[in-house]
Coordinates of C-alpha atoms in Angstrom, one line a residue:
Chain A
X1140 CA 4.6 27.8 -25.8
X1141 CA 7.3 30.2 -26.0
X1142 CA 8.1 33.3 -27.8
X1143 CA 11.5 34.8 -28.2
X1144 CA 12.3 38.0 -29.0
X1145 CA 15.1 39.3 -30.6
X1146 CA 15.4 42.7 -31.5
X1147 CA 18.3 44.7 -33.2
X1148 CA 19.7 47.9 -31.8
X1149 CA 22.3 50.1 -31.9
X1150 CA 22.9 49.1 -29.5
X1151 CA 23.5 46.0 -28.3
X1152 CA 21.2 45.3 -25.9
X1153 CA 19.0 42.4 -26.9
X1154 CA 15.9 41.0 -24.5
X1155 CA 14.6 37.3 -24.5
X1156 CA 10.8 37.4 -23.0
X1157 CA 10.5 33.4 -22.5
X1158 CA 7.2 32.7 -21.9
X1159 CA 5.9 30.0 -20.0
X1160 CA 2.6 26.4 -21.1
X1161 CA 0.0 27.6 -18.9
X1162 CA -3.6 28.4 -19.1
X1163 CA -5.1 30.4 -22.3
X1164 CA -6.2 33.3 -20.2
X1165 CA -2.5 33.4 -17.9
X1166 CA -2.1 32.9 -21.7
X1167 CA -4.3 35.9 -23.9
X1168 CA -2.8 37.8 -20.5
X1169 CA 0.9 37.4 -20.9
X1170 CA 0.2 38.2 -24.6
X1171 CA -1.0 41.4 -23.8
X1172 CA 1.3 42.1 -21.7
X1173 CA 4.1 41.1 -24.2
X1174 CA 3.1 43.5 -26.6
X1175 CA 2.6 46.2 -24.3
X1176 CA 6.3 45.5 -22.5
X1177 CA 8.0 45.2 -26.2
X1178 CA 6.2 48.6 -26.6
X1179 CA 7.8 50.0 -23.9
X1180 CA 11.1 48.2 -24.5
X1181 CA 11.0 48.9 -28.0
X1182 CA 10.0 53.2 -26.8
X1183 CA 12.7 52.8 -24.1
X1184 CA 15.8 52.0 -27.3
X1185 CA 14.3 54.1 -29.1
X1186 CA 14.8 57.5 -27.1
X1187 CA 18.1 55.8 -25.2
X1188 CA 19.6 55.8 -29.0
X1189 CA 17.8 59.0 -29.3
X1190 CA 19.5 60.7 -26.5
X1191 CA 22.4 59.7 -28.1
X1192 CA 22.8 61.6 -31.2
X1193 CA 24.6 65.0 -31.8
X1194 CA 23.2 68.4 -29.6
X1195 CA 23.0 70.2 -33.2
X1196 CA 20.7 67.7 -35.0
X1197 CA 18.5 67.4 -32.4
X1198 CA 19.0 71.2 -31.8
X1199 CA 17.1 71.1 -35.9
X1200 CA 14.7 68.0 -34.8
X1201 CA 13.2 70.5 -31.8
X1202 CA 13.4 73.4 -34.8
X1203 CA 11.3 70.9 -37.8
X1204 CA 9.1 69.6 -34.3
X1205 CA 7.5 73.8 -34.4
X1206 CA 7.2 74.1 -37.9
X1207 CA 4.7 71.5 -37.6
X1208 CA 3.4 71.8 -35.2
X1209 CA 2.2 75.5 -36.5
X1210 CA 1.4 73.8 -39.6
X1211 CA -1.3 72.2 -37.8
X1212 CA -2.8 74.8 -36.2
X1213 CA -3.1 76.8 -38.9
X1214 CA -5.1 73.9 -40.7
X1215 CA -7.3 73.3 -37.7
X1216 CA -8.4 76.3 -37.0
X1217 CA -9.0 76.9 -41.7
X1218 CA -10.8 73.2 -40.5
X1219 CA -13.1 75.3 -37.5
X1220 CA -13.2 78.4 -39.2
X1221 CA -13.4 78.0 -43.7
X1222 CA -10.6 79.0 -46.0
X1223 CA -12.1 82.2 -46.3
X1224 CA -9.2 84.5 -47.0
X1225 CA -7.4 80.9 -48.7
X1226 CA -4.7 82.6 -49.8
X1227 CA -3.3 84.1 -46.6
X1228 CA -3.9 80.4 -45.5
X1229 CA -2.1 79.0 -48.0
X1230 CA 0.8 81.3 -47.5
X1231 CA 0.6 79.7 -43.5
X1232 CA 0.2 76.7 -44.6
X1233 CA 3.7 77.2 -47.1
X1234 CA 6.2 79.1 -45.3
X1235 CA 5.9 76.8 -41.5
X1236 CA 6.3 73.0 -44.5
X1237 CA 8.5 74.8 -46.1
X1238 CA 11.5 75.7 -43.9
X1239 CA 10.6 71.4 -42.2
X1240 CA 11.3 70.9 -45.5
X1241 CA 14.5 73.2 -46.2
X1242 CA 15.5 72.0 -42.0
X1243 CA 15.4 68.3 -42.9
X1244 CA 17.8 69.2 -46.1
X1245 CA 20.2 70.8 -43.5
X1246 CA 19.3 68.3 -41.4
X1247 CA 20.5 65.3 -44.1
X1248 CA 22.8 67.2 -45.4
X1249 CA 24.8 67.7 -42.4
X1250 CA 23.3 64.8 -40.0
X1251 CA 27.4 62.7 -40.3
X1252 CA 26.1 59.1 -40.3
X1253 CA 25.8 59.7 -44.1
X1254 CA 27.7 58.2 -46.5
X1255 CA 26.4 61.1 -48.9
X1256 CA 27.2 63.6 -48.2
X1257 CA 30.2 62.6 -46.9
X1258 CA 32.5 65.5 -48.6
X1259 CA 29.9 68.1 -48.1
X1260 CA 31.2 71.1 -45.8
X1261 CA 28.3 71.9 -43.2
X1262 CA 29.2 74.9 -44.0
X1263 CA 27.9 75.3 -47.2
X1264 CA 24.6 73.3 -45.9
X1265 CA 24.1 76.3 -44.2
X1266 CA 24.4 78.7 -46.5
X1267 CA 22.8 77.2 -49.4
X1268 CA 20.1 76.7 -45.9
X1269 CA 20.0 80.5 -45.0
X1270 CA 19.8 80.9 -49.0
X1271 CA 16.7 78.5 -49.1
X1272 CA 14.9 79.8 -46.6
X1273 CA 14.9 84.3 -47.8
X1274 CA 14.2 83.0 -51.1
X1275 CA 10.6 81.3 -49.5
X1276 CA 10.0 83.9 -46.6
X1277 CA 9.7 86.5 -50.1
X1278 CA 7.3 84.6 -51.5
X1279 CA 4.4 84.1 -48.5
X1280 CA 4.8 88.3 -47.5
X1281 CA 3.9 88.3 -51.6
X1282 CA 1.2 86.0 -51.8
X1283 CA 0.6 86.9 -48.0
X1284 CA -2.0 89.3 -48.5
Chain B
X202 CA -57.6 170.6 -73.3
X203 CA -54.4 169.1 -73.3
X204 CA -55.3 167.9 -68.7
X205 CA -57.6 166.2 -70.4
X206 CA -56.0 164.1 -73.4
X207 CA -53.6 162.9 -70.2
X208 CA -56.4 162.0 -67.9
X209 CA -57.5 159.9 -70.6
X210 CA -54.8 158.4 -71.5
X211 CA -53.3 157.9 -68.5
X212 CA -57.1 156.4 -67.6
X213 CA -56.2 154.3 -70.8
X214 CA -53.1 153.2 -69.7
X215 CA -54.4 151.5 -66.3
X216 CA -57.2 149.6 -67.3
X217 CA -54.6 147.6 -70.1
X218 CA -52.7 147.0 -67.1
X219 CA -55.5 146.2 -64.8
X220 CA -55.4 143.1 -67.7
X221 CA -51.9 142.2 -67.1
X222 CA -52.5 139.6 -63.6
X223 CA -55.3 138.1 -66.0
X224 CA -52.7 136.4 -67.5
X225 CA -51.7 134.9 -65.0
X226 CA -54.6 133.2 -63.4
X227 CA -54.7 130.0 -64.9
X228 CA -54.2 126.2 -64.2
X229 CA -50.4 125.6 -63.5
X230 CA -48.6 123.3 -61.3
X231 CA -48.1 126.4 -58.9
X232 CA -52.0 127.2 -59.1
X233 CA -53.3 123.5 -59.7
X234 CA -57.0 124.3 -59.0
X235 CA -59.1 125.4 -62.1
X236 CA -59.5 128.4 -63.6
X237 CA -62.2 128.2 -66.4
X238 CA -64.1 126.0 -67.1
X239 CA -66.6 125.5 -69.9
X240 CA -70.1 124.6 -69.3
X241 CA -71.9 122.6 -72.0
X242 CA -75.9 122.4 -71.6
X243 CA -78.7 121.3 -73.7
X244 CA -81.9 123.6 -72.1
X245 CA -80.1 127.4 -70.9
X246 CA -83.4 126.2 -69.3
X247 CA -80.7 124.7 -67.0
X248 CA -79.3 127.5 -66.0
X249 CA -81.5 128.9 -63.5
X250 CA -82.9 125.1 -62.6
X251 CA -79.1 124.9 -62.1
X252 CA -78.8 127.7 -60.6
X253 CA -77.9 127.0 -56.8
X254 CA -74.7 124.6 -58.5
X255 CA -73.5 127.3 -60.5
X256 CA -73.2 130.4 -58.0
X257 CA -71.8 127.8 -56.0
X258 CA -69.0 127.4 -58.3
X259 CA -69.5 130.7 -59.5
X260 CA -68.4 132.4 -56.3
X261 CA -65.0 129.8 -55.1
X262 CA -64.4 131.6 -58.0
X263 CA -64.8 129.9 -61.2
X264 CA -65.4 131.8 -64.1
X265 CA -67.9 129.5 -65.9
X266 CA -68.9 129.8 -69.1
X267 CA -72.1 128.6 -71.5
X268 CA -73.2 126.9 -73.9
X269 CA -75.4 125.4 -75.3
X270 CA -74.4 121.7 -77.0
X271 CA -73.9 122.3 -80.1
X272 CA -73.5 125.7 -80.4
X273 CA -70.9 125.7 -83.5
X274 CA -68.8 128.2 -81.6
X275 CA -66.5 126.1 -79.2
X276 CA -63.6 125.7 -79.5
X277 CA -61.8 124.2 -76.6
X278 CA -58.6 124.4 -78.5
X279 CA -56.6 127.4 -80.6
X280 CA -53.1 126.7 -81.2
X281 CA -52.4 124.5 -80.1
X282 CA -53.2 125.5 -76.6
X283 CA -56.4 125.0 -74.5
X284 CA -59.0 127.9 -73.6
X285 CA -60.6 125.8 -70.3
X286 CA -59.1 123.7 -67.3
X287 CA -62.8 122.0 -67.0
X288 CA -65.6 121.2 -68.6
X289 CA -69.3 120.2 -67.5
X290 CA -71.2 118.6 -69.4
X291 CA -74.4 118.1 -68.8
X292 CA -75.9 117.2 -71.7
X293 CA -77.4 113.7 -71.8
X294 CA -79.1 114.3 -75.3
X295 CA -76.9 115.8 -77.8
X296 CA -76.0 113.8 -80.2
X297 CA -73.8 115.7 -81.8
X298 CA -71.2 118.6 -79.7
X299 CA -71.1 121.7 -82.2
X300 CA -67.9 124.0 -83.3
X301 CA -64.7 121.4 -83.3
X302 CA -66.2 118.7 -80.5
X303 CA -66.1 115.6 -80.4
X304 CA -65.8 112.6 -78.9
X305 CA -61.6 112.3 -79.7
X306 CA -61.5 116.2 -79.1
X307 CA -63.1 115.8 -75.4
X308 CA -61.2 112.4 -74.4
X309 CA -57.7 114.5 -76.0
X310 CA -59.0 116.6 -73.5
X311 CA -59.6 114.3 -70.5
X312 CA -56.0 112.9 -71.5
X313 CA -54.5 116.4 -71.5
X314 CA -55.0 116.1 -68.2
X315 CA -58.1 118.8 -68.1
X316 CA -61.2 117.6 -65.7
X317 CA -64.2 116.7 -67.2
X318 CA -68.3 116.5 -65.0
X319 CA -70.3 114.1 -67.4
X320 CA -74.2 113.9 -66.2
X321 CA -76.3 111.2 -67.6
X322 CA -79.7 110.4 -67.1
X323 CA -83.0 108.7 -69.2
X324 CA -82.1 107.9 -72.1
X325 CA -79.0 108.8 -72.7
X326 CA -77.6 109.8 -76.5
X327 CA -74.8 107.3 -77.7
X328 CA -72.4 110.5 -77.8
X329 CA -72.7 111.0 -73.5
X330 CA -72.8 107.2 -73.3
X331 CA -69.3 105.9 -75.1
X332 CA -67.3 109.3 -74.1
X333 CA -68.1 107.5 -70.5
X334 CA -67.4 103.9 -72.0
X335 CA -64.2 105.6 -73.0
X336 CA -64.0 106.7 -69.6
X337 CA -63.8 102.6 -68.5
X338 CA -67.7 103.3 -66.9
X339 CA -70.8 101.3 -68.8
X340 CA -73.2 102.3 -68.9
X341 CA -77.4 99.4 -69.1
X342 CA -77.8 99.0 -72.6
X343 CA -81.1 99.6 -72.2
X344 CA -80.7 103.4 -72.9
X345 CA -84.0 104.2 -71.3
X346 CA -83.3 101.5 -68.1
X347 CA -83.7 103.6 -64.6
X348 CA -82.4 102.7 -61.2
X349 CA -85.2 101.8 -59.2
X350 CA -85.3 100.2 -55.5
X351 CA -88.1 98.9 -53.5
X352 CA -86.6 99.0 -50.7
X353 CA -85.3 102.7 -50.2
X354 CA -87.2 105.3 -52.0
X355 CA -87.5 108.3 -51.3
X356 CA -90.7 108.6 -49.0
X357 CA -92.9 111.2 -51.5
X358 CA -96.6 112.8 -51.6
X359 CA -97.0 111.4 -55.3
X360 CA -97.7 107.9 -56.0
X361 CA -94.1 107.3 -57.4
X362 CA -92.6 104.5 -59.5
X363 CA -89.7 104.4 -57.7
X364 CA -87.8 105.6 -59.7
X365 CA -86.0 108.4 -57.0
X366 CA -83.5 106.8 -55.0
X367 CA -82.2 107.5 -51.4
X368 CA -79.0 106.7 -51.9
X369 CA -76.4 106.3 -48.3
X370 CA -73.5 103.8 -49.7
X371 CA -71.2 106.5 -50.4
X372 CA -67.2 105.6 -50.5
X373 CA -65.3 105.6 -47.4
X374 CA -62.4 109.3 -48.2
X375 CA -62.4 112.3 -46.8
X376 CA -60.8 112.6 -49.4
X377 CA -62.9 113.3 -52.4
X378 CA -66.3 113.8 -50.3
X379 CA -64.9 115.8 -47.3
X380 CA -64.6 116.0 -43.7
X381 CA -67.8 116.0 -42.4
X382 CA -70.1 112.9 -42.4
X383 CA -72.5 113.7 -45.0
X384 CA -75.7 112.4 -43.2
X385 CA -79.1 112.5 -45.1
X386 CA -79.8 110.2 -48.1
X387 CA -79.0 111.8 -51.4
X388 CA -82.0 111.6 -54.3
X389 CA -81.3 110.2 -57.7
X390 CA -83.0 109.1 -60.5
X391 CA -81.4 108.6 -64.4
X392 CA -79.9 105.7 -64.5
X393 CA -77.0 103.0 -63.5
X394 CA -73.9 102.1 -64.2
X395 CA -71.5 99.6 -63.6
X396 CA -67.4 99.7 -63.5
X397 CA -65.2 97.5 -64.3
X398 CA -64.3 95.8 -61.7
X399 CA -60.1 95.1 -63.7
X400 CA -60.1 98.7 -63.3
X401 CA -58.5 100.9 -60.8
X402 CA -58.5 104.4 -61.6
X403 CA -62.4 104.2 -61.7
X404 CA -63.4 103.9 -58.3
X405 CA -67.1 104.7 -57.1
X406 CA -68.8 107.2 -55.2
X407 CA -72.3 106.5 -55.1
X408 CA -73.6 103.4 -55.1
X409 CA -76.8 101.8 -55.3
X410 CA -78.2 99.6 -51.8
X411 CA -78.5 95.5 -52.6
X412 CA -81.9 96.2 -53.3
X413 CA -81.9 98.3 -56.6
X414 CA -82.0 96.9 -60.1
X415 CA -81.8 98.5 -63.4
X416 CA -84.5 98.2 -66.1
X417 CA -87.3 100.8 -68.1
X418 CA -89.7 101.1 -65.8
X419 CA -93.3 101.9 -68.7
X420 CA -92.4 98.5 -69.7
X421 CA -92.9 95.0 -67.7
X422 CA -89.9 93.6 -66.9
X423 CA -89.0 89.9 -69.5
X424 CA -86.3 88.8 -68.2
X425 CA -84.2 89.8 -65.3
X426 CA -82.4 93.1 -65.2
X427 CA -78.4 93.0 -66.2
X428 CA -77.9 95.8 -63.5
X429 CA -78.5 94.2 -59.8
X430 CA -77.5 95.6 -56.2
X431 CA -75.1 96.8 -55.3
X432 CA -72.7 96.6 -57.7
X433 CA -74.6 99.2 -60.1
X434 CA -72.5 102.5 -58.9
X435 CA -74.8 105.6 -59.7
X436 CA -71.7 108.7 -59.1
X437 CA -68.4 107.2 -60.1
X438 CA -64.6 109.3 -60.4
X439 CA -61.9 108.4 -62.3
X440 CA -58.2 109.1 -62.0
X441 CA -56.5 109.3 -64.8
X442 CA -52.4 108.2 -64.1
X443 CA -52.0 112.1 -65.7
X444 CA -53.6 112.8 -62.9
X445 CA -57.1 114.3 -64.2
X446 CA -60.0 113.2 -62.8
X447 CA -63.7 113.1 -63.7
X448 CA -67.0 112.5 -62.7
X449 CA -69.2 110.7 -63.7
X450 CA -73.4 110.9 -63.5
X451 CA -76.6 108.9 -63.5
X452 CA -78.6 111.3 -63.3
X453 CA -78.2 115.1 -64.6
X454 CA -81.9 116.0 -61.9
X455 CA -78.9 115.3 -58.7
X456 CA -76.9 118.6 -59.2
X457 CA -81.1 121.3 -59.5
X458 CA -82.2 122.9 -57.0
X459 CA -85.1 120.3 -56.7
X460 CA -83.2 118.1 -55.8
X461 CA -80.9 120.7 -53.8
X462 CA -83.6 121.6 -51.8
X463 CA -85.8 119.5 -51.3
X464 CA -86.4 117.4 -47.9
X465 CA -86.1 113.4 -47.7
X466 CA -86.7 109.8 -45.9
X467 CA -85.9 107.4 -46.7
X468 CA -88.3 104.3 -47.3
X469 CA -88.7 102.3 -44.5
X470 CA -87.4 105.0 -42.1
X471 CA -89.3 107.0 -39.9
X472 CA -86.7 110.4 -40.3
X473 CA -87.2 112.7 -42.2
X474 CA -84.0 114.9 -43.1
X475 CA -84.6 119.2 -43.0
X476 CA -82.1 118.9 -46.9
X477 CA -81.0 116.1 -48.7
X478 CA -77.4 115.5 -48.2
X479 CA -77.2 116.7 -52.9
X480 CA -75.7 120.2 -51.7
X481 CA -73.6 119.2 -49.7
X482 CA -72.0 115.8 -51.8
X483 CA -72.0 118.0 -55.0
X484 CA -69.9 120.7 -54.1
X485 CA -67.6 118.4 -52.1
X486 CA -67.2 116.0 -55.4
X487 CA -67.0 119.2 -57.3
X488 CA -64.1 120.3 -55.0
X489 CA -62.1 117.2 -55.3
X490 CA -63.0 117.1 -59.2
X491 CA -61.2 120.6 -59.9
X492 CA -57.9 119.5 -58.5
X493 CA -59.5 121.8 -54.7
X494 CA -58.3 119.0 -52.4
X495 CA -56.6 116.1 -53.0
X496 CA -53.3 117.5 -55.2
X497 CA -50.1 116.9 -53.9
X498 CA -46.7 117.7 -55.3
X499 CA -43.6 116.6 -54.8
X500 CA -40.6 118.4 -54.5
X501 CA -36.7 118.5 -53.7
X502 CA -35.8 114.9 -53.9
X503 CA -32.3 114.8 -52.8
X504 CA -29.9 113.0 -51.6
X505 CA -25.9 112.6 -50.5
X506 CA -23.4 110.8 -48.0
X507 CA -24.0 110.5 -44.9
X508 CA -22.2 114.0 -43.4
X509 CA -21.5 115.1 -46.4
X510 CA -23.8 118.2 -48.2
X511 CA -23.5 117.9 -51.7
X512 CA -25.7 115.3 -54.7
X513 CA -22.6 113.1 -55.2
X514 CA -22.5 111.7 -58.5
X515 CA -21.8 108.0 -58.0
X516 CA -21.5 106.4 -54.5
X517 CA -20.1 103.2 -53.9
X518 CA -21.4 99.8 -52.6
X519 CA -21.9 100.1 -48.7
X520 CA -22.1 103.4 -48.3
X521 CA -24.1 105.2 -46.4
X522 CA -26.5 107.7 -47.3
X523 CA -28.9 110.0 -47.2
X524 CA -32.2 111.0 -49.2
X525 CA -35.0 113.1 -48.7
X526 CA -38.2 114.6 -50.7
X527 CA -41.0 117.1 -49.6
X528 CA -44.1 116.6 -50.2
X529 CA -47.0 119.3 -50.3
X530 CA -50.6 119.6 -50.9
X531 CA -53.1 122.3 -52.4
X532 CA -55.7 123.3 -49.8
X533 CA -57.6 125.3 -52.9
X534 CA -55.2 128.2 -52.0
X535 CA -51.8 127.7 -50.6
X536 CA -49.3 124.6 -49.7
X537 CA -49.6 122.9 -47.1
X538 CA -47.6 120.7 -45.4
X539 CA -48.8 116.7 -46.2
X540 CA -48.1 114.6 -43.2
X541 CA -48.5 110.9 -43.7
X542 CA -46.1 108.3 -42.8
X543 CA -46.8 105.2 -45.8
X544 CA -44.3 107.0 -48.6
X545 CA -41.7 104.8 -49.4
X546 CA -38.5 104.7 -50.8
X547 CA -37.8 101.9 -53.4
X548 CA -33.9 101.9 -53.9
X549 CA -34.9 99.8 -57.2
X550 CA -32.3 97.8 -60.1
X551 CA -34.3 95.1 -61.7
X552 CA -36.1 95.0 -58.7
X553 CA -35.9 97.3 -55.3
X554 CA -33.1 96.2 -53.2
X555 CA -33.9 98.6 -50.2
X556 CA -37.4 99.8 -49.7
X557 CA -38.5 101.6 -46.6
X558 CA -40.8 103.7 -44.5
X559 CA -40.0 107.4 -44.6
X560 CA -40.5 109.5 -41.6
X561 CA -41.1 113.3 -41.5
X562 CA -41.4 116.1 -39.5
X563 CA -44.8 116.6 -39.9
X564 CA -43.4 120.0 -42.4
X565 CA -43.3 118.2 -45.5
X566 CA -39.9 117.2 -45.1
X567 CA -39.1 114.0 -45.8
X568 CA -36.0 111.8 -45.2
X569 CA -34.2 108.1 -44.2
X570 CA -31.0 106.5 -44.1
X571 CA -30.0 103.7 -45.0
X572 CA -26.8 101.4 -46.2
X573 CA -26.0 101.0 -50.6
X574 CA -26.8 97.7 -50.9
X575 CA -23.6 94.9 -52.2
X576 CA -24.3 94.4 -54.8
X577 CA -22.9 97.4 -58.1
X578 CA -24.1 99.1 -61.3
X579 CA -27.3 101.4 -62.2
X580 CA -29.5 102.4 -58.9
X581 CA -32.7 104.1 -59.1
X582 CA -34.4 106.7 -56.3
X583 CA -37.5 105.9 -56.8
X584 CA -41.2 107.3 -55.3
X585 CA -44.5 104.8 -55.9
X586 CA -47.4 107.1 -54.2
X587 CA -51.2 106.1 -54.8
X588 CA -53.3 106.0 -52.0
X589 CA -56.9 107.0 -52.8
X590 CA -57.8 110.0 -54.1
X591 CA -54.8 112.0 -54.1
X592 CA -52.9 113.0 -57.0
X593 CA -50.5 109.5 -58.5
X594 CA -46.5 110.6 -57.8
X595 CA -44.3 108.8 -59.0
X596 CA -40.3 110.1 -59.5
X597 CA -37.0 108.8 -60.6
X598 CA -33.7 109.6 -59.5
X599 CA -31.0 107.8 -61.4
X600 CA -27.8 107.2 -59.7
X601 CA -24.9 104.6 -60.5
X602 CA -23.5 102.6 -57.5
X603 CA -19.6 101.1 -58.3
X604 CA -17.1 98.5 -57.4
X605 CA -15.0 98.6 -54.1
X606 CA -11.2 100.3 -55.3
X607 CA -8.2 97.6 -55.0
X608 CA -7.1 99.7 -52.8
X609 CA -9.8 100.5 -51.0
X610 CA -10.7 96.9 -49.8
X611 CA -10.3 96.1 -45.4
X612 CA -5.8 95.9 -45.2
X613 CA -5.6 93.2 -42.8
X614 CA -8.8 90.6 -42.5
X615 CA -8.9 89.3 -39.0
X616 CA -9.7 85.6 -39.7
X617 CA -7.0 85.6 -41.4
X618 CA -4.4 87.0 -38.9
X619 CA -3.3 83.3 -37.6
X620 CA -1.7 82.8 -41.2
X621 CA -0.2 86.6 -40.4
X622 CA 0.7 85.4 -37.6
X623 CA 2.3 81.5 -38.2
X624 CA 4.7 83.3 -40.9
X625 CA 5.7 85.9 -38.7
X626 CA 6.5 83.4 -36.1
X627 CA 8.1 80.1 -38.8
X628 CA 10.3 84.0 -40.1
X629 CA 11.3 85.1 -36.4
X630 CA 11.8 80.9 -35.5
X631 CA 14.3 80.8 -38.7
X632 CA 16.2 83.1 -36.7
X633 CA 16.3 82.1 -33.8
X634 CA 17.2 78.9 -35.4
X635 CA 20.1 80.1 -37.0
X636 CA 21.1 82.0 -33.7
X637 CA 21.3 78.9 -32.1
X638 CA 22.2 76.5 -34.7
X639 CA 25.3 78.2 -35.0
X640 CA 26.4 79.9 -31.6
X641 CA 26.2 75.9 -30.5
X642 CA 28.5 74.3 -29.0

């Protein structure tokens, strides 16, 4: 049987994979390698598409990654040690999640491909981001104990 | 003329002054040994037949006041004050005590902390038996019963009916019976009594051997005797909770000169002792009962925070504190430090939260230090000390314990450092991000 894949991507590069008829074993083998090959191809296309995003958005994305990783580390630590000063735990996790959320909002508002926020000046978005972060950190410092 | 008058006046004044010290010689907490003892006798002949015992008491400094038991002038109390510190009742056959003394009076005397030596005998009166019963000692119901021991009797020339018993089953206590072991058996002839095993205040000092029994020697035994074996106590002591001490003996002859002086050979043993153990036994017991030995006092219960010297009015949880108390023992003439390694203090609120054994510096000071438990409330420092033969100590001091004030908690919790770190790192990350974002070309 022949299996044909058509994958739609922003980049006009499609790939067609045809599998020749053969034994079941070789079909299975081909199926597995097809799936892994597909995953690889998917990853490559995603990667190359991502490389094309503007630098500002990439900076925001790395900031978000940092915040999420910090949050995960704190949750793992709490699972090991126990939730003794629970308010400190909540404060730490909330600071990470809050910064991540605010950064995501900034990214949405600044991304030129979003039709919704076409008329919003990016300076206005950044000013909102800064003010919200100030409020967030004020709350965090008070709740940290 | 006037010279002689002044001499007589000064002599008179001197005489009057000499009575002043007498006012200070009496029972007091500083000098716990009794001084004035009332001795009630059935028969004034007892004064001479028991003279060794009485003179030994007088030579140790006691004032003995001899009276017949039914003397109408007997008064132990006047205007609410007791005239005597101790009472010796050597009147087993007296039905009614004279004067204002009766069963109630004797019991009040003991309840107010004074000491008593009570001797019963064969055919003791109901009064004496009920005094003993009130003190926790039950004599044989048959008033004419005597203690008979066919294997532990004292060998004598006369063909006796084995009512003179040679007893050597003493209580193991150096405080009650003295440091020297009593080698010779004690001769005893009289009634036996038993103690209630639940009563923790009475103690058998001299028990009969396991072959003894209590019955009337003149009549045939129709049914088995109720009191047998080592459950029969010949001499018992009671130390009341107010530290009054009582000796109850089933024999008046135990104290007599005749038995003090006679030799003793226990049936079945070939060794004959020149002198019976009666005199040593009675002397040591009388030293104990009149508080010449085994009397403790505890003073100066102090506590303070480690590093401070004065007693705070309140402690905080998890404080470190030090506790000390001084315990002294009376030797008959002076207070010496009491040395033991089993005095304990409790930090008590409904149940002891802390129980520590106090360590001593051999000079009477007992001290320890511990941490206040993590519970707040009103606590007591309690020292409860009850040992065989010694007076019981029961001290307590109340102290409140408060929880932390709001600014006494630890400022930074160690386990929360990762959270502190995360919060500050997000702040720093925000700052760096905004610089990078704004200045990125």
